[in-house]
Coordinates of C-alpha atoms and ligand atoms in Angstrom, one line a residue:
M1 CA 62.3 21.7 93.0
T2 CA 63.3 22.6 89.4
V3 CA 61.8 20.6 86.7
Q4 CA 64.4 19.1 84.4
P5 CA 64.1 20.9 81.0
D6 CA 63.8 18.7 78.0
F7 CA 67.0 19.2 76.0
A8 CA 67.3 18.0 72.5
F9 CA 70.5 17.1 70.8
I10 CA 69.4 16.8 67.2
A11 CA 70.9 19.9 65.6
G12 CA 73.8 18.1 64.0
T13 CA 76.5 20.0 65.9
P14 CA 77.1 20.8 69.6
A15 CA 77.2 24.5 68.8
L16 CA 73.7 24.5 67.2
C17 CA 72.4 22.2 70.0
L18 CA 73.4 25.1 72.3
V19 CA 71.5 27.6 70.0
D20 CA 68.4 25.3 70.3
T21 CA 68.3 25.6 74.1
V22 CA 66.0 28.5 73.1
G23 CA 62.8 26.7 71.9
D24 CA 60.4 28.1 69.4
R25 CA 62.4 31.3 68.8
E26 CA 59.8 32.8 66.5
N27 CA 56.9 32.5 69.0
T28 CA 57.3 31.8 72.7
A29 CA 61.2 31.8 72.7
T30 CA 61.4 29.5 75.7
D31 CA 64.9 29.6 77.2
R32 CA 65.7 26.2 78.6
L33 CA 68.8 27.6 80.3
R34 CA 66.9 29.5 83.0
D35 CA 69.4 29.1 85.9
P36 CA 72.9 27.9 86.5
A37 CA 71.7 24.4 87.4
D38 CA 70.1 24.1 83.9
L39 CA 73.5 25.0 82.5
D40 CA 75.2 22.2 84.5
A41 CA 72.4 19.8 83.4
W42 CA 72.8 20.8 79.7
M43 CA 76.6 20.5 79.8
A44 CA 76.3 17.0 81.3
A45 CA 73.7 15.9 78.8
A46 CA 75.8 17.4 76.0
G47 CA 78.8 15.3 77.1
L48 CA 80.7 18.4 78.1
G49 CA 80.5 18.0 81.8
V50 CA 83.6 17.8 84.0
D51 CA 83.4 15.4 86.9
G52 CA 83.7 17.1 90.3
A53 CA 83.4 20.6 88.8
Q54 CA 82.0 23.4 90.9
P55 CA 78.4 24.2 90.1
A56 CA 78.0 26.9 87.3
S57 CA 77.6 30.4 88.4
L58 CA 75.2 33.1 87.2
D59 CA 78.1 34.7 85.4
D60 CA 78.8 31.3 83.6
L61 CA 75.1 31.3 82.5
L62 CA 75.3 34.8 81.2
R63 CA 78.5 34.1 79.2
T64 CA 76.9 30.9 77.8
R65 CA 73.8 32.8 76.6
D66 CA 76.1 35.5 75.0
L67 CA 78.0 32.9 73.1
R68 CA 74.7 31.1 72.2
E69 CA 73.1 34.2 70.7
A70 CA 76.3 35.1 68.8
I71 CA 76.3 31.7 67.2
Y72 CA 72.6 32.0 66.4
R73 CA 73.1 35.4 64.7
C74 CA 76.0 34.0 62.7
G75 CA 73.7 31.1 61.6
L76 CA 71.0 33.6 60.6
A77 CA 73.6 35.7 58.7
I78 CA 74.6 32.6 56.7
I79 CA 70.9 31.9 55.9
D80 CA 70.4 35.5 54.9
D81 CA 73.6 35.5 52.9
A82 CA 74.8 38.4 55.0
P83 CA 78.2 39.1 56.6
F84 CA 78.7 38.2 60.2
D85 CA 78.4 40.9 62.7
P86 CA 82.0 41.6 64.0
T87 CA 80.6 41.8 67.6
D88 CA 79.4 38.2 67.2
T89 CA 82.7 36.8 65.7
R90 CA 84.6 38.7 68.4
C91 CA 82.5 36.9 71.1
I92 CA 83.0 33.5 69.5
N93 CA 86.7 34.1 69.0
R94 CA 87.2 35.3 72.6
H95 CA 85.7 32.0 73.9
A96 CA 87.7 29.9 71.4
Q97 CA 90.9 31.5 72.8
Q98 CA 90.4 29.9 76.2
P99 CA 91.9 26.5 76.9
P100 CA 89.4 23.8 75.8
L101 CA 88.3 20.7 77.6
R102 CA 91.0 18.1 77.9
P103 CA 89.8 14.5 77.2
Q104 CA 91.5 11.6 79.0
I105 CA 90.9 7.9 78.8
E106 CA 90.1 6.6 82.2
G107 CA 89.2 3.0 82.7
G108 CA 88.1 2.7 79.1
A109 CA 85.9 5.8 79.2
V110 CA 86.5 9.4 78.4
A111 CA 86.8 11.8 81.2
L112 CA 87.0 15.6 80.6
H113 CA 89.3 17.8 82.6
A114 CA 89.7 21.5 82.8
D115 CA 90.9 24.0 85.3
R116 CA 87.9 26.2 84.6
P117 CA 85.2 23.7 83.4
I118 CA 82.5 26.0 82.0
E119 CA 85.0 28.3 80.3
A120 CA 86.7 25.2 78.8
A121 CA 83.3 23.8 77.6
L122 CA 82.5 27.2 76.0
S123 CA 85.8 27.2 74.3
T124 CA 85.1 23.7 72.9
L125 CA 81.6 24.9 71.8
A126 CA 83.1 28.1 70.2
A127 CA 85.6 26.0 68.3
D128 CA 82.7 23.8 67.0
A129 CA 80.8 26.9 66.1
I130 CA 83.7 28.2 64.1
A131 CA 84.0 24.9 62.2
T132 CA 80.3 24.9 61.6
I133 CA 79.9 28.4 60.3
T134 CA 83.0 28.5 58.2
G135 CA 83.3 24.8 57.0
P136 CA 81.3 22.7 54.6
A137 CA 78.3 22.5 57.1
R138 CA 77.8 26.2 56.6
R139 CA 75.7 25.6 53.4
R140 CA 73.6 23.1 55.3
I141 CA 72.4 25.4 58.1
R142 CA 68.6 25.5 58.2
I143 CA 65.8 26.7 60.3
C144 CA 62.8 24.4 60.8
P145 CA 59.7 26.2 59.5
E146 CA 57.6 24.6 62.2
C147 CA 59.6 25.1 65.4
A148 CA 62.3 27.6 64.3
M149 CA 65.0 25.2 65.5
M150 CA 68.4 25.8 63.8
F151 CA 70.2 22.7 62.6
V152 CA 72.7 21.3 60.1
D153 CA 71.1 19.2 57.5
T154 CA 73.2 16.1 57.6
S155 CA 71.1 14.1 55.1
R156 CA 72.9 12.9 52.0
P157 CA 70.8 14.9 49.4
G158 CA 70.8 18.0 51.7
K159 CA 67.2 18.8 51.1
R160 CA 65.9 18.4 54.6
R161 CA 63.5 21.2 55.5
W162 CA 62.3 20.2 59.0
C163 CA 64.2 19.4 62.1
S164 CA 63.9 15.8 63.3
S165 CA 62.2 16.6 66.5
A166 CA 60.2 13.9 68.3
T167 CA 57.2 16.1 68.0
G168 CA 57.5 15.5 64.3
C169 CA 57.6 19.0 62.6
G170 CA 57.7 17.5 59.1
N171 CA 54.8 15.3 59.8
R172 CA 52.7 18.1 61.4
A173 CA 53.2 20.2 58.3
K174 CA 52.2 17.3 56.1
V175 CA 49.0 16.7 58.1
R176 CA 48.1 20.4 57.8
R177 CA 48.7 20.5 54.1
H178 CA 46.5 17.4 53.7
R179 CA 43.7 19.0 55.7
A180 CA 43.9 22.2 53.8
K181 CA 43.6 20.2 50.5
R182 CA 40.5 18.4 51.8
L183 CA 38.9 21.7 52.7
Q184 CA 39.4 23.1 49.3
P185 CA 36.2 23.0 47.2
E186 CA 36.2 20.4 44.5
Ligands
ZN1 ZN1 61.0 21.5 64.0

């Protein structure tokens, strides 16, 4: 039995939520997309699942990870004020060229259709990545200093440092600072 990984969708954009399927990148770098079933579970949780689709293949998983890491490196490049690596933009562009998911209203709800569901979902994610790394959100891409999660700061002042994870990165840092202060000699 596979244990359902805990996916978080708090990065502000679907593309960065995909990036964050690798947890704690600066330490343990835990990949939550360990097998194709994880990918199906993530796509469904992300609202990118196609009803009745074939289960994802290993190849689908590898292509998803490639796209994910290309988006991550583009995010890092923005933070470092460096140009994108052309290999990464080629990868994102290649995915964005595929036909995306087709939304349809069915019985008052949205159902997604695609001839090749994972490819279409990756196309949709690649398009989101392009919008994120070239549009106004670009200046708001951050990395949480606690958990290394990449996110778009959607707060109005744009001064958010920490992610909004349930484990409370901002709060943890605050507690640590408070403790360090108390330990300082008077
Ligand atoms: Zn965090």
